[in-house]
Coordinates of C-alpha atoms in Angstrom, one line a residue:
Chain A
M23 CA -80.2 -18.7 -44.0
A24 CA -78.2 -17.9 -47.1
A25 CA -81.4 -17.3 -48.9
A26 CA -82.1 -14.3 -46.7
T27 CA -79.1 -12.4 -48.2
S28 CA -80.4 -10.1 -50.8
D29 CA -78.8 -9.5 -54.2
E30 CA -78.4 -5.9 -53.3
T31 CA -76.3 -6.8 -50.2
I32 CA -74.1 -9.0 -52.3
R33 CA -73.6 -6.3 -54.9
S34 CA -72.8 -3.8 -52.3
L35 CA -70.2 -6.0 -50.7
E36 CA -68.7 -6.8 -54.1
T37 CA -68.2 -3.1 -54.7
T38 CA -66.5 -2.5 -51.4
A39 CA -64.4 -5.6 -51.9
R40 CA -63.1 -4.2 -55.1
E41 CA -62.1 -0.9 -53.4
I42 CA -60.4 -2.7 -50.5
R43 CA -58.5 -5.0 -52.9
S44 CA -57.2 -2.1 -55.0
D45 CA -56.3 -0.2 -51.8
I46 CA -54.4 -3.2 -50.5
L47 CA -52.3 -3.3 -53.7
R48 CA -51.7 0.5 -53.8
M49 CA -50.7 0.5 -50.1
T50 CA -48.3 -2.3 -50.3
H51 CA -46.9 -1.0 -53.6
A52 CA -46.3 2.5 -52.0
A53 CA -44.7 0.9 -48.9
G54 CA -42.5 -1.3 -51.0
S55 CA -43.2 -4.2 -48.6
G56 CA -46.0 -5.8 -46.7
H57 CA -48.2 -8.9 -47.1
P58 CA -50.6 -8.5 -50.1
G59 CA -51.2 -12.3 -50.5
G60 CA -52.8 -12.9 -47.1
S61 CA -54.5 -9.5 -47.2
L62 CA -56.2 -10.4 -50.4
S63 CA -57.2 -13.8 -49.1
V64 CA -58.9 -12.4 -46.0
C65 CA -60.3 -9.4 -47.8
D66 CA -63.9 -10.7 -48.3
L67 CA -64.1 -11.9 -44.7
V68 CA -62.9 -8.5 -43.3
N69 CA -65.2 -6.7 -45.8
A70 CA -68.2 -8.7 -44.7
L71 CA -67.5 -8.1 -41.0
V72 CA -66.8 -4.4 -41.3
F73 CA -69.6 -3.6 -43.7
H74 CA -72.3 -6.1 -42.6
E75 CA -71.8 -8.3 -39.6
L76 CA -70.2 -6.2 -36.8
R77 CA -72.0 -3.8 -34.6
L78 CA -69.9 -0.7 -35.3
D79 CA -70.2 3.1 -35.2
P80 CA -67.3 4.9 -36.9
T81 CA -68.4 8.1 -35.2
R82 CA -68.0 6.5 -31.8
P83 CA -64.9 4.2 -32.0
D84 CA -64.8 3.9 -28.2
W85 CA -68.5 2.9 -27.9
P86 CA -68.5 0.2 -25.2
E87 CA -71.0 -1.9 -27.0
R88 CA -69.2 -2.1 -30.3
D89 CA -68.2 -5.6 -31.5
R90 CA -64.5 -6.4 -31.2
L91 CA -62.5 -7.5 -34.2
V92 CA -59.1 -8.9 -33.4
L93 CA -56.8 -9.5 -36.4
S94 CA -54.7 -12.2 -34.9
K95 CA -52.9 -12.6 -38.2
G96 CA -51.7 -9.1 -37.8
H97 CA -49.7 -9.1 -41.1
A98 CA -53.0 -8.8 -43.0
A99 CA -53.1 -5.2 -41.6
P100 CA -53.5 -3.7 -45.1
A101 CA -56.9 -5.4 -45.5
L102 CA -58.2 -4.1 -42.2
Y103 CA -56.8 -0.6 -42.7
A104 CA -58.4 -0.4 -46.2
A105 CA -61.8 -1.7 -45.0
L106 CA -61.8 0.6 -42.0
A107 CA -60.8 3.6 -44.1
L108 CA -63.6 2.8 -46.5
R109 CA -66.0 2.6 -43.5
G110 CA -64.9 6.0 -42.4
Y111 CA -62.5 5.4 -39.6
L112 CA -59.5 7.1 -41.2
P113 CA -58.9 9.1 -44.3
R114 CA -58.4 6.9 -47.4
E115 CA -55.4 9.0 -48.5
E116 CA -53.6 8.0 -45.3
L117 CA -53.5 4.4 -46.5
L118 CA -50.6 5.3 -48.7
T119 CA -48.5 6.1 -45.6
L120 CA -48.4 2.4 -44.7
R121 CA -45.1 1.3 -43.1
Q122 CA -43.6 4.8 -43.4
L123 CA -41.7 6.5 -40.6
G124 CA -44.2 8.5 -38.5
S125 CA -47.3 6.8 -40.0
R126 CA -50.1 5.5 -37.8
L127 CA -50.3 2.6 -40.2
Q128 CA -47.8 0.2 -38.7
G129 CA -46.7 -2.9 -40.6
H130 CA -48.8 -4.9 -38.1
V131 CA -52.0 -3.5 -36.6
D132 CA -51.3 -1.2 -33.6
R133 CA -53.9 0.1 -31.2
G134 CA -51.4 2.5 -29.7
K135 CA -51.4 4.4 -33.1
L136 CA -55.0 3.8 -34.2
P137 CA -57.5 3.8 -31.3
F138 CA -60.1 1.8 -33.2
I139 CA -57.8 -1.1 -33.6
E140 CA -58.8 -3.5 -30.8
A141 CA -55.5 -5.3 -30.3
S142 CA -52.0 -4.8 -31.5
T143 CA -50.8 -8.1 -33.0
G144 CA -48.0 -9.4 -35.1
G145 CA -46.3 -12.2 -33.3
L146 CA -48.7 -15.1 -34.1
G147 CA -50.8 -17.0 -31.7
Q148 CA -51.5 -14.1 -29.4
G149 CA -54.4 -12.2 -30.8
I150 CA -56.6 -15.2 -30.4
G151 CA -55.8 -15.3 -26.7
M152 CA -56.5 -11.6 -26.3
A153 CA -59.9 -12.2 -28.1
V154 CA -60.7 -14.9 -25.5
G155 CA -59.9 -12.3 -22.7
M156 CA -62.2 -9.8 -24.4
A157 CA -65.0 -12.3 -24.6
L158 CA -64.6 -13.2 -21.0
A159 CA -64.7 -9.5 -20.1
A160 CA -68.0 -9.2 -22.0
R161 CA -69.4 -12.1 -20.1
L162 CA -68.6 -10.4 -16.8
G163 CA -70.8 -7.6 -18.0
P164 CA -72.4 -5.2 -18.3
T165 CA -71.6 -4.9 -22.0
T166 CA -72.9 -7.4 -24.5
Y167 CA -70.5 -7.1 -27.4
R168 CA -69.3 -10.1 -29.5
T169 CA -65.7 -10.8 -30.2
V170 CA -64.4 -12.0 -33.6
A171 CA -60.8 -13.3 -34.0
I172 CA -59.3 -13.8 -37.5
I173 CA -56.5 -16.3 -37.4
G174 CA -54.2 -17.6 -40.2
D175 CA -53.5 -21.1 -41.2
G176 CA -49.7 -20.8 -40.5
E177 CA -50.8 -19.5 -37.1
C178 CA -52.5 -22.8 -36.5
Q179 CA -49.0 -24.3 -36.1
A180 CA -48.4 -22.2 -33.0
G181 CA -49.1 -24.0 -29.7
S182 CA -50.4 -20.9 -28.2
T183 CA -53.2 -20.7 -30.8
W184 CA -54.4 -24.1 -29.4
E185 CA -54.1 -22.9 -25.8
A186 CA -56.4 -20.0 -26.6
L187 CA -58.8 -22.2 -28.6
L188 CA -58.9 -24.6 -25.6
A189 CA -59.8 -21.8 -23.3
G190 CA -62.5 -20.5 -25.6
G191 CA -64.1 -24.0 -25.7
H192 CA -63.6 -24.6 -22.0
Y193 CA -65.4 -21.4 -21.0
R194 CA -68.1 -22.0 -23.6
L195 CA -67.7 -18.5 -25.0
S196 CA -70.7 -18.3 -27.3
N197 CA -69.9 -14.6 -27.7
L198 CA -66.7 -15.6 -29.5
L199 CA -66.3 -16.3 -33.2
V200 CA -63.0 -17.6 -34.6
I201 CA -62.5 -17.3 -38.4
L202 CA -59.7 -19.2 -40.0
D203 CA -58.4 -17.7 -43.2
R204 CA -57.5 -21.0 -44.8
N205 CA -55.5 -19.9 -47.8
G206 CA -53.1 -22.9 -47.7
Y207 CA -49.9 -21.0 -47.7
E208 CA -47.4 -19.6 -45.2
T209 CA -44.2 -17.7 -45.8
D210 CA -42.1 -20.6 -47.0
G211 CA -44.8 -22.5 -48.9
P212 CA -47.9 -24.7 -48.5
T213 CA -48.9 -25.3 -44.9
E214 CA -49.5 -29.0 -45.7
S215 CA -45.9 -29.6 -46.9
I216 CA -44.3 -27.5 -44.1
M217 CA -46.3 -28.6 -41.0
G218 CA -49.7 -29.9 -41.9
I219 CA -52.7 -28.7 -39.9
E220 CA -55.4 -31.0 -41.4
P221 CA -58.0 -32.2 -40.6
I222 CA -58.4 -28.7 -39.2
A223 CA -62.2 -28.7 -38.9
D224 CA -62.1 -31.9 -37.0
K225 CA -59.5 -30.4 -34.6
L226 CA -61.7 -27.4 -34.0
R227 CA -64.7 -29.6 -33.4
A228 CA -62.7 -31.6 -30.9
F229 CA -61.9 -28.3 -29.1
R230 CA -65.6 -27.8 -28.7
Y231 CA -66.2 -25.3 -31.5
H232 CA -69.4 -25.3 -33.5
T233 CA -67.4 -25.5 -36.8
L234 CA -68.5 -24.5 -40.2
E235 CA -66.7 -24.9 -43.5
I236 CA -67.3 -22.3 -46.2
S237 CA -65.8 -20.6 -49.1
G238 CA -64.2 -17.4 -47.8
H239 CA -65.0 -15.6 -51.1
D240 CA -68.7 -16.4 -51.4
Y241 CA -70.7 -13.8 -49.7
R242 CA -73.8 -15.9 -49.4
E243 CA -71.9 -18.5 -47.6
I244 CA -70.0 -16.0 -45.4
L245 CA -73.1 -14.1 -44.3
G246 CA -74.9 -17.4 -43.8
A247 CA -72.2 -18.7 -41.5
F248 CA -72.1 -15.4 -39.6
A249 CA -75.9 -15.7 -39.0
E250 CA -75.5 -19.3 -37.9
A251 CA -72.7 -18.4 -35.5
R252 CA -74.9 -15.8 -33.9
S253 CA -77.6 -18.4 -33.2
V254 CA -75.2 -20.7 -31.4
T255 CA -75.6 -20.2 -27.6
T256 CA -73.8 -23.2 -26.2
G257 CA -70.2 -22.3 -27.0
P258 CA -67.9 -20.6 -29.5
T259 CA -68.2 -21.0 -33.3
A260 CA -65.3 -21.5 -35.7
I261 CA -65.5 -20.8 -39.4
V262 CA -63.0 -22.5 -41.6
A263 CA -63.0 -20.2 -44.6
R264 CA -61.3 -21.7 -47.6
T265 CA -59.7 -18.9 -49.4
V266 CA -57.2 -18.3 -52.2
K267 CA -54.0 -16.5 -51.4
G268 CA -53.8 -13.4 -53.5
K269 CA -57.5 -13.7 -54.4
G270 CA -58.6 -11.3 -57.2
V271 CA -55.3 -10.8 -58.9
S272 CA -54.5 -13.6 -61.3
F273 CA -50.8 -13.7 -61.0
M274 CA -50.9 -13.5 -57.2
E275 CA -53.4 -16.3 -56.8
G276 CA -52.4 -19.6 -55.2
T277 CA -48.8 -18.8 -54.6
H278 CA -46.8 -17.8 -51.6
T279 CA -44.6 -15.5 -53.7
Y280 CA -46.7 -12.5 -52.6
H281 CA -47.0 -13.6 -48.9
G282 CA -44.5 -10.9 -47.9
K283 CA -43.7 -9.2 -51.2
A284 CA -45.2 -6.0 -52.5
P285 CA -46.2 -5.5 -56.2
T286 CA -44.0 -3.6 -58.5
S287 CA -45.3 -0.6 -60.5
A288 CA -46.0 -2.8 -63.5
E289 CA -47.6 -5.5 -61.4
L290 CA -49.8 -2.8 -59.7
G291 CA -51.0 -1.5 -63.0
R292 CA -51.9 -5.0 -64.2
A293 CA -53.6 -5.9 -60.9
L294 CA -55.7 -2.7 -60.8
A295 CA -56.7 -3.2 -64.4
E296 CA -57.9 -6.8 -63.6
L297 CA -59.9 -5.5 -60.7
G298 CA -61.4 -2.7 -62.8
A299 CA -61.1 -0.3 -59.9
P300 CA -59.7 3.1 -60.9
G301 CA -60.9 4.9 -57.8
G302 CA -59.7 4.7 -54.2
A303 CA -56.6 6.1 -52.6
A304 CA -54.6 8.7 -54.6
Q305 CA -51.7 7.3 -56.4
Chain B
M8 CA -32.3 2.0 12.2
T9 CA -33.8 -1.1 10.6
T10 CA -33.0 -4.5 12.0
V11 CA -33.7 -8.0 10.7
G12 CA -37.0 -9.3 12.0
P13 CA -38.7 -12.7 12.0
A14 CA -39.5 -14.4 8.7
E15 CA -42.8 -13.9 7.0
S16 CA -44.2 -15.3 3.8
L17 CA -44.4 -12.9 0.8
R18 CA -46.8 -15.2 -0.9
D19 CA -49.2 -15.2 1.9
A20 CA -48.9 -11.4 2.1
Y21 CA -49.7 -11.3 -1.7
G22 CA -52.7 -13.6 -1.4
K23 CA -54.3 -11.8 1.5
T24 CA -53.7 -8.3 0.0
L25 CA -55.2 -9.5 -3.3
I26 CA -58.5 -10.2 -1.5
E27 CA -58.4 -6.8 0.2
V28 CA -57.8 -5.1 -3.1
G29 CA -60.5 -7.2 -4.7
E30 CA -63.1 -6.2 -2.1
Q31 CA -62.4 -2.6 -2.8
D32 CA -62.2 -2.9 -6.6
P33 CA -64.9 -5.0 -8.3
N34 CA -63.1 -4.5 -11.6
L35 CA -60.2 -6.7 -10.5
V36 CA -59.8 -10.1 -12.1
V37 CA -57.1 -12.7 -11.3
L38 CA -55.6 -15.4 -13.5
D39 CA -53.4 -18.3 -12.6
A40 CA -51.9 -21.2 -14.5
D41 CA -52.4 -24.3 -12.3
L42 CA -50.2 -23.0 -9.5
S43 CA -52.9 -21.1 -7.5
G44 CA -52.2 -22.9 -4.3
S45 CA -48.5 -22.1 -4.5
T46 CA -48.9 -18.5 -5.6
R47 CA -51.8 -18.0 -3.2
T48 CA -54.2 -16.7 -5.8
A49 CA -56.5 -19.6 -4.8
L50 CA -57.5 -17.4 -1.8
F51 CA -58.9 -14.8 -4.2
G52 CA -60.5 -17.6 -6.2
Q53 CA -62.4 -18.9 -3.2
R54 CA -63.6 -15.5 -2.3
F55 CA -64.4 -14.3 -5.8
P56 CA -64.9 -17.3 -8.0
E57 CA -66.6 -15.4 -10.8
R58 CA -63.5 -13.1 -11.2
F59 CA -60.9 -15.8 -11.0
F60 CA -59.7 -17.8 -14.0
N61 CA -57.4 -20.8 -13.5
V62 CA -56.5 -21.4 -17.1
G63 CA -54.3 -24.5 -16.5
V64 CA -50.8 -25.0 -17.8
M65 CA -50.8 -22.3 -20.5
E66 CA -48.7 -19.4 -19.2
P67 CA -48.2 -17.6 -22.6
T68 CA -51.9 -17.6 -23.2
M69 CA -52.7 -16.7 -19.6
M70 CA -50.9 -13.5 -20.5
S71 CA -52.7 -12.8 -23.7
I72 CA -56.1 -13.6 -22.1
A73 CA -55.1 -11.2 -19.2
A74 CA -54.3 -8.6 -21.8
G75 CA -57.7 -9.0 -23.5
L76 CA -59.4 -8.6 -20.2
A77 CA -57.3 -5.5 -19.4
I78 CA -57.9 -3.9 -22.8
S79 CA -61.6 -4.4 -22.1
G80 CA -61.4 -2.4 -18.9
R81 CA -60.5 -4.8 -16.2
T82 CA -57.4 -4.7 -14.0
A83 CA -55.9 -8.1 -14.3
F84 CA -53.4 -9.8 -12.0
A85 CA -51.7 -12.9 -13.5
S86 CA -49.7 -15.2 -11.3
T87 CA -47.4 -18.2 -11.8
F88 CA -43.8 -19.1 -11.1
A89 CA -41.3 -16.5 -12.3
V90 CA -39.7 -19.0 -14.7
F91 CA -43.0 -19.4 -16.5
G92 CA -44.3 -15.9 -16.2
A93 CA -41.2 -14.1 -17.3
G94 CA -39.5 -16.9 -19.2
Q95 CA -42.0 -19.2 -20.9
A96 CA -44.4 -16.3 -21.7
Y97 CA -41.8 -13.6 -22.5
N98 CA -42.9 -12.6 -26.0
V99 CA -46.5 -12.6 -25.0
V100 CA -45.7 -10.3 -22.1
R101 CA -43.8 -8.2 -24.6
Q102 CA -46.5 -7.9 -27.3
S103 CA -49.9 -8.6 -25.8
I104 CA -49.2 -6.8 -22.5
C105 CA -46.4 -4.2 -22.9
Y106 CA -46.8 -3.3 -26.6
N107 CA -50.6 -3.0 -26.0
H108 CA -50.1 -1.1 -22.8
A109 CA -52.5 -3.5 -21.1
N110 CA -53.1 -3.0 -17.4
V111 CA -51.8 -6.4 -16.4
K112 CA -49.9 -7.0 -13.1
I113 CA -47.7 -10.2 -13.3
V114 CA -47.0 -11.3 -9.8
A115 CA -44.4 -14.1 -10.1
T116 CA -43.5 -16.3 -7.2
H117 CA -40.7 -18.8 -6.8
A118 CA -38.0 -16.6 -8.4
G119 CA -34.3 -17.4 -8.1
L120 CA -32.3 -20.1 -6.4
L121 CA -34.6 -20.0 -3.3
V122 CA -36.9 -22.3 -5.2
G123 CA -34.5 -24.9 -3.8
G124 CA -35.3 -28.6 -4.5
D125 CA -37.0 -28.1 -7.9
G126 CA -33.6 -27.3 -9.4
G127 CA -32.1 -25.3 -12.1
T128 CA -35.0 -25.6 -14.6
H129 CA -37.2 -23.7 -12.2
Q130 CA -34.7 -21.2 -10.7
I131 CA -35.0 -18.3 -13.1
L132 CA -32.0 -15.9 -12.6
E133 CA -32.7 -13.7 -15.7
D134 CA -36.2 -12.4 -15.1
I135 CA -35.2 -8.9 -13.7
G136 CA -33.2 -8.3 -16.9
L137 CA -35.9 -9.6 -19.2
M138 CA -38.7 -7.6 -17.5
R139 CA -36.7 -4.4 -17.0
G140 CA -35.9 -4.3 -20.7
L141 CA -39.5 -4.0 -21.7
P142 CA -40.8 -0.4 -22.4
G143 CA -43.5 0.6 -20.0
M144 CA -43.0 -2.2 -17.6
T145 CA -42.8 -1.5 -13.8
V146 CA -40.5 -4.0 -12.0
I147 CA -40.7 -4.5 -8.2
V148 CA -38.6 -6.9 -6.1
P149 CA -39.9 -6.8 -2.5
A150 CA -37.5 -7.7 0.3
D151 CA -40.2 -8.8 2.7
A152 CA -43.9 -9.2 3.4
P153 CA -44.7 -5.5 4.4
T154 CA -43.1 -4.3 1.1
T155 CA -45.1 -7.0 -0.8
R156 CA -48.4 -5.7 0.7
A157 CA -47.5 -2.1 -0.2
A158 CA -46.2 -3.1 -3.7
I159 CA -49.4 -5.0 -4.6
R160 CA -51.5 -2.0 -3.6
A161 CA -49.1 0.3 -5.5
V162 CA -49.1 -1.6 -8.8
H163 CA -52.9 -2.0 -8.6
A164 CA -53.2 1.8 -8.3
R165 CA -50.8 2.5 -11.1
D166 CA -52.0 2.2 -14.7
G167 CA -50.0 -0.1 -16.9
P168 CA -48.0 -3.3 -16.9
A169 CA -46.1 -4.4 -13.8
Y170 CA -43.9 -7.3 -12.8
V171 CA -43.6 -8.2 -9.1
R172 CA -40.9 -10.8 -8.2
L173 CA -41.6 -12.9 -5.1
T174 CA -39.7 -15.7 -3.5
R175 CA -41.0 -19.1 -2.4
E176 CA -39.2 -18.8 0.9
S177 CA -40.4 -16.6 3.7
L178 CA -38.0 -13.7 4.3
P179 CA -37.1 -11.7 7.4
V180 CA -39.1 -8.5 7.9
V181 CA -36.7 -5.7 7.2
T182 CA -38.9 -2.8 6.1
D183 CA -41.8 -0.8 7.6
G184 CA -43.8 -1.3 4.4
S185 CA -43.5 2.4 3.4
F186 CA -42.6 1.3 -0.1
Q187 CA -43.3 3.7 -3.0
I188 CA -42.8 3.0 -6.7
G189 CA -39.7 4.9 -7.9
K190 CA -38.2 5.4 -4.5
A191 CA -35.3 3.6 -2.9
A192 CA -35.7 3.0 0.9
E193 CA -32.7 3.9 3.0
L194 CA -32.8 1.2 5.7
R195 CA -29.5 2.3 7.3
S196 CA -27.6 5.5 7.0
G197 CA -23.8 5.6 6.5
N198 CA -21.0 7.3 4.6
D199 CA -18.2 4.9 4.2
L200 CA -19.8 2.5 1.8
T201 CA -23.3 1.9 0.2
I202 CA -24.8 -1.5 0.0
V203 CA -27.6 -1.7 -2.6
A204 CA -29.8 -4.8 -2.3
V205 CA -33.0 -6.3 -3.6
G206 CA -35.2 -9.2 -2.5
A207 CA -33.8 -11.9 -0.3
L208 CA -30.4 -10.3 0.1
V209 CA -31.6 -7.1 1.8
A210 CA -31.5 -8.9 5.1
R211 CA -27.9 -10.0 4.5
A212 CA -27.0 -6.4 3.6
L213 CA -28.3 -5.3 7.0
T214 CA -26.5 -8.1 8.8
V215 CA -23.1 -7.2 7.2
A216 CA -23.8 -3.4 7.7
E217 CA -24.3 -4.1 11.4
E218 CA -21.1 -6.1 11.6
L219 CA -19.2 -3.3 9.9
A220 CA -20.6 -0.8 12.4
Q221 CA -19.1 -2.9 15.2
V222 CA -15.7 -2.1 13.8
G223 CA -16.4 1.6 13.1
V224 CA -17.4 1.4 9.4
S225 CA -20.7 3.0 8.6
A226 CA -22.5 1.4 5.6
R227 CA -25.6 2.9 4.0
V228 CA -28.1 0.2 3.0
L229 CA -30.5 1.0 0.2
D230 CA -33.4 -1.3 -0.6
F231 CA -34.1 -0.9 -4.3
A232 CA -37.3 -2.8 -4.4
S233 CA -38.5 -0.4 -7.2
V234 CA -36.1 -1.7 -9.9
K235 CA -38.0 0.2 -12.6
P236 CA -38.7 3.0 -12.3
F237 CA -35.3 3.3 -10.6
D238 CA -34.4 5.9 -8.0
E239 CA -31.4 7.3 -9.8
P240 CA -31.1 10.4 -7.5
A241 CA -30.8 8.1 -4.5
L242 CA -28.1 6.0 -6.2
L243 CA -26.1 9.0 -7.3
R244 CA -26.3 10.6 -3.8
A245 CA -25.0 7.4 -2.4
A246 CA -22.2 7.4 -4.9
R247 CA -21.2 11.0 -4.0
D248 CA -21.6 10.5 -0.2
T249 CA -19.8 7.1 0.1
G250 CA -17.7 6.7 -3.0
A251 CA -18.2 2.9 -3.3
I252 CA -21.2 0.7 -4.0
L253 CA -21.8 -3.0 -3.3
V254 CA -24.8 -4.5 -5.0
L255 CA -26.5 -7.7 -3.8
E256 CA -29.1 -9.6 -5.8
E257 CA -30.3 -13.1 -6.1
H258 CA -30.1 -12.9 -9.9
S259 CA -27.6 -13.2 -12.7
V260 CA -25.0 -10.5 -12.4
L261 CA -25.0 -10.1 -16.2
T262 CA -28.4 -8.4 -16.5
G263 CA -29.6 -7.6 -13.0
V264 CA -29.6 -4.7 -10.6
G265 CA -25.8 -4.7 -10.4
A266 CA -25.5 -4.1 -14.1
L267 CA -28.0 -1.3 -13.7
V268 CA -26.1 0.3 -10.8
A269 CA -22.8 0.0 -12.6
S270 CA -24.0 1.6 -15.9
T271 CA -25.9 4.4 -14.1
T272 CA -22.9 5.4 -11.9
S273 CA -20.5 4.9 -14.8
E274 CA -22.4 7.5 -16.9
N275 CA -23.1 9.9 -14.1
Y276 CA -20.7 9.6 -11.2
P277 CA -18.2 6.8 -11.6
V278 CA -17.3 5.1 -8.4
P279 CA -16.1 1.5 -7.7
V280 CA -19.0 -0.9 -7.9
R281 CA -18.9 -4.6 -7.1
R282 CA -21.7 -7.0 -7.9
V283 CA -22.7 -9.9 -5.7
G284 CA -25.1 -12.3 -7.4
V285 CA -25.1 -15.4 -9.5
P286 CA -22.4 -15.8 -12.1
D287 CA -23.2 -16.9 -15.6
V288 CA -24.5 -20.3 -14.6
F289 CA -27.7 -22.2 -14.0
G290 CA -28.7 -23.3 -10.5
E291 CA -29.3 -26.9 -9.1
S292 CA -31.4 -28.7 -6.5
G293 CA -30.5 -28.1 -2.9
D294 CA -31.5 -26.4 0.4
P295 CA -32.5 -22.9 -0.6
W296 CA -30.3 -21.0 1.7
A297 CA -27.3 -23.3 1.1
L298 CA -27.7 -22.6 -2.6
L299 CA -27.3 -18.8 -2.0
D300 CA -24.1 -19.6 -0.2
R301 CA -22.9 -22.0 -2.9
Y302 CA -23.6 -19.6 -5.7
G303 CA -21.7 -16.6 -4.5
M304 CA -24.0 -14.8 -2.1
S305 CA -22.8 -16.0 1.3
L306 CA -22.3 -13.6 4.2
E307 CA -18.6 -14.3 4.0
R308 CA -18.5 -13.4 0.3
I309 CA -20.5 -10.2 1.0
R310 CA -18.1 -9.2 3.8
E311 CA -15.1 -9.8 1.5
E312 CA -16.5 -7.7 -1.2
A313 CA -17.3 -4.9 1.3
W314 CA -13.8 -4.9 2.6
E315 CA -12.4 -5.0 -0.9
L316 CA -14.3 -1.8 -1.7
L317 CA -13.3 -0.1 1.5
R318 CA -9.6 -0.9 0.8
A319 CA -10.0 0.3 -2.8
R320 CA -11.3 3.6 -1.4
G321 CA -8.4 3.9 1.0
K322 CA -10.8 3.8 4.0
V323 CA -9.0 0.9 5.6
Q324 CA -5.5 -0.6 5.2

């Protein structure tokens, strides 16, 4: 299936990814806080969903048939805000209001402030349950949308994540796709030294998920996995996307330092230079 | 004047009303967490299996799934015991339901000491305080089956999250079922003293008020089933008219209706307030009604507190 992905599609996604990454850095820098590490790791997955996979119409954010994207790891809000802004849901300049008093861009995604956000999340292990409820609602009809939940690997330590996964498998929700942003780090350090979750793919299979393991930064693998997930009709699909925390910025990669810490002005300059992305939100 | 009638099950009233509402509203879905026989949602499940989800023992995730269904346009009722629905699931109720303004109605049974034999682990005495503190949450504590029926219809008709607190034990019928959200029901008029009560203790309030009437003391009895929104005008009228308020609740006095009454009168029209409820302790196994007596809510204690207030107001020697 990966062969069906054209070079043009890949190039287009790489372009939007660069824009989203630079906006994530500008936003968190302007806010002086936030979660750049986990936003950069999930960036390519969110980008591929928002610009390729999901059935969306920015001119009709309340379209009943739109696909639902639930960012269960709500702290990666900058990645979703940046992607949706680029897709036309909100003005790109507004991204720099992240986390400021009065802003619609809350520290964790908030559907009360931004109507095209499907679920307000933040406390971990809840968005995945809400996604299960949305998928059940679609099954009751008459709508036919699909629901995608993005969860974090620290979030896989939460019991409620497994409650929700159990329910998705039990109800054989073939209209549900769960994507794990497996960047290997949580706030205090590596997941495997804090509370290991491996073998995570085996666990998901045991919970009745058609489980795929891919690189979360390789668009051919990402789009191939999405296509395969759509073809599965017997139950839910899980994608374990191996990612790099801080992906795209050399000094942020593979460390938990920037899990919850914004870049300084000097770091922002270096990072943007590395990305080679001068455009985007105003500075 | 309202009298204390025969006992009727609040849970049965809930289960039957849910079916009636479900027949009228095809959009209604119901969830339970492996206690559907006890909560009576099983009745709905037998009638509408395609709209019923028994998710097993996962109360927090029952709440997030209910929120997802509600955000997707359904009206969701979620039931379990109060200790699990308000306690175990608290932060999911807070974030997935209230923060998301999801149209989920939590109908929690087996609240308070009246759980009886299961003991202190299951007797939640903090749930009114927990749920009342959540922005956007409606909190209803019915005193009997007629109010339960009215409350289920009322929360179904009202958009937004709600918490309805029911008891395991059947309770005497004390109202005519004319419950309205945001309104206190005056079950007995009087000007010497006000007794504010919720849930199982409304019947005891009426009993003591009747005893007081025998000796020439007129006690007003207010059923505050609508804990939130709270009928502040009715409370302040009572404060002005009677000058003293006794509050009865099967709940911790630290965070319950007594605390609400005391703070509201204190800010607006200070009068002596005394709180009858459970002190800062957990419960234990035992006969449900004996537990109420043991933990500070006996008729004798209620009488003593009433007379204490009357003496403080100089209405008796």
